[in-house]
């Protein structure tokens, strides 16, 4: 870690007074919102609870790790109010399919961009016709007092992205004065298509949590987005000793210089960020 260590330590100590950062499980009766960034290795699997109950699933990693994690928290009976598939790369999608085989869900949203033959399975669409829909830019939900808005920078079939990362669905979550942004693997060129001024008006001051896009790769880092939203906590979901060199040391350094506390699943394991 570069930069003055005393400042970083002071930042973390002060911030934990507002948001508890813990690894692993917490009481099922714990009040408030809890964002579980599951250590799925090189991939994304994010499970969000409200007052100890399932609220949102975003992707599911490349294996059954996220499913096992959720099973330990919910037991065999699992119902997810909202599930979001950001895109269909295997490190987000394989575990997602597994979770849907076990858990019931109320709403599933995805971006119906198909590259390299990857798509949401037809049986999922056919078996849940009223629940599964292609999302659109600006679609929003309010679930138990939690506001959720989806953004699709490449939502028009005439603007097909060159790679599947840029087909990612972006999710903004608001609970009281707590705000979190989840951009999937959206690369910087596609992040530039987001209306940051409009996005900033939706959040309460600084952004509390930013899930860093594309596992901390250079092509997933937008200086403009970080400068505009000023995130307090930056979470990088990344595999230990991965072959891609993620996260980029330069990205971690820039995030820290921007005043963001960086947490990595390859170092911290399962991460939970809880609002109060």
PDB file of N, CA and C in Angstrom, residues 65-78:
ATOM      1  N   UNK A  65     -19.494 -21.736  -5.095  1.00  0.00           N
ATOM      2  CA  UNK A  65     -19.101 -21.077  -3.843  1.00  0.00           C
ATOM      3  C   UNK A  65     -20.180 -20.142  -3.324  1.00  0.00           C
ATOM      4  N   UNK A  66     -20.718 -19.287  -4.192  1.00  0.00           N
ATOM      5  CA  UNK A  66     -21.748 -18.334  -3.757  1.00  0.00           C
ATOM      6  C   UNK A  66     -23.012 -19.066  -3.325  1.00  0.00           C
ATOM      7  N   UNK A  67     -23.368 -20.120  -4.033  1.00  0.00           N
ATOM      8  CA  UNK A  67     -24.547 -20.900  -3.663  1.00  0.00           C
ATOM      9  C   UNK A  67     -24.377 -21.508  -2.272  1.00  0.00           C
ATOM     10  N   UNK A  68     -23.211 -22.041  -1.992  1.00  0.00           N
ATOM     11  CA  UNK A  68     -22.942 -22.620  -0.670  1.00  0.00           C
ATOM     12  C   UNK A  68     -23.023 -21.548   0.409  1.00  0.00           C
ATOM     13  N   UNK A  69     -22.479 -20.375   0.111  1.00  0.00           N
ATOM     14  CA  UNK A  69     -22.500 -19.268   1.070  1.00  0.00           C
ATOM     15  C   UNK A  69     -23.935 -18.863   1.401  1.00  0.00           C
ATOM     16  N   UNK A  70     -24.764 -18.724   0.370  1.00  0.00           N
ATOM     17  CA  UNK A  70     -26.161 -18.330   0.579  1.00  0.00           C
ATOM     18  C   UNK A  70     -26.926 -19.433   1.301  1.00  0.00           C
ATOM     19  N   UNK A  71     -26.653 -20.678   0.938  1.00  0.00           N
ATOM     20  CA  UNK A  71     -27.303 -21.814   1.597  1.00  0.00           C
ATOM     21  C   UNK A  71     -27.036 -21.804   3.101  1.00  0.00           C
ATOM     22  N   UNK A  72     -25.810 -21.489   3.491  1.00  0.00           N
ATOM     23  CA  UNK A  72     -25.457 -21.446   4.908  1.00  0.00           C
ATOM     24  C   UNK A  72     -26.221 -20.355   5.647  1.00  0.00           C
ATOM     25  N   UNK A  73     -26.619 -19.326   4.921  1.00  0.00           N
ATOM     26  CA  UNK A  73     -27.312 -18.204   5.556  1.00  0.00           C
ATOM     27  C   UNK A  73     -28.832 -18.375   5.547  1.00  0.00           C
ATOM     28  N   UNK A  74     -29.356 -18.989   4.514  1.00  0.00           N
ATOM     29  CA  UNK A  74     -30.816 -19.056   4.377  1.00  0.00           C
ATOM     30  C   UNK A  74     -31.395 -20.424   4.725  1.00  0.00           C
ATOM     31  N   UNK A  75     -30.567 -21.452   4.711  1.00  0.00           N
ATOM     32  CA  UNK A  75     -31.101 -22.801   4.799  1.00  0.00           C
ATOM     33  C   UNK A  75     -31.620 -23.230   3.434  1.00  0.00           C
ATOM     34  N   UNK A  76     -32.288 -24.355   3.390  1.00  0.00           N
ATOM     35  CA  UNK A  76     -32.733 -24.912   2.110  1.00  0.00           C
ATOM     36  C   UNK A  76     -33.809 -24.073   1.438  1.00  0.00           C
ATOM     37  N   UNK A  77     -34.622 -23.374   2.238  1.00  0.00           N
ATOM     38  CA  UNK A  77     -35.688 -22.540   1.675  1.00  0.00           C
ATOM     39  C   UNK A  77     -35.116 -21.168   1.353  1.00  0.00           C
ATOM     40  N   UNK A  78     -35.059 -20.843   0.081  1.00  0.00           N
ATOM     41  CA  UNK A  78     -34.425 -19.595  -0.356  1.00  0.00           C
ATOM     42  C   UNK A  78     -35.326 -18.899  -1.371  1.00  0.00           C
TER      43      UNK A  78
END
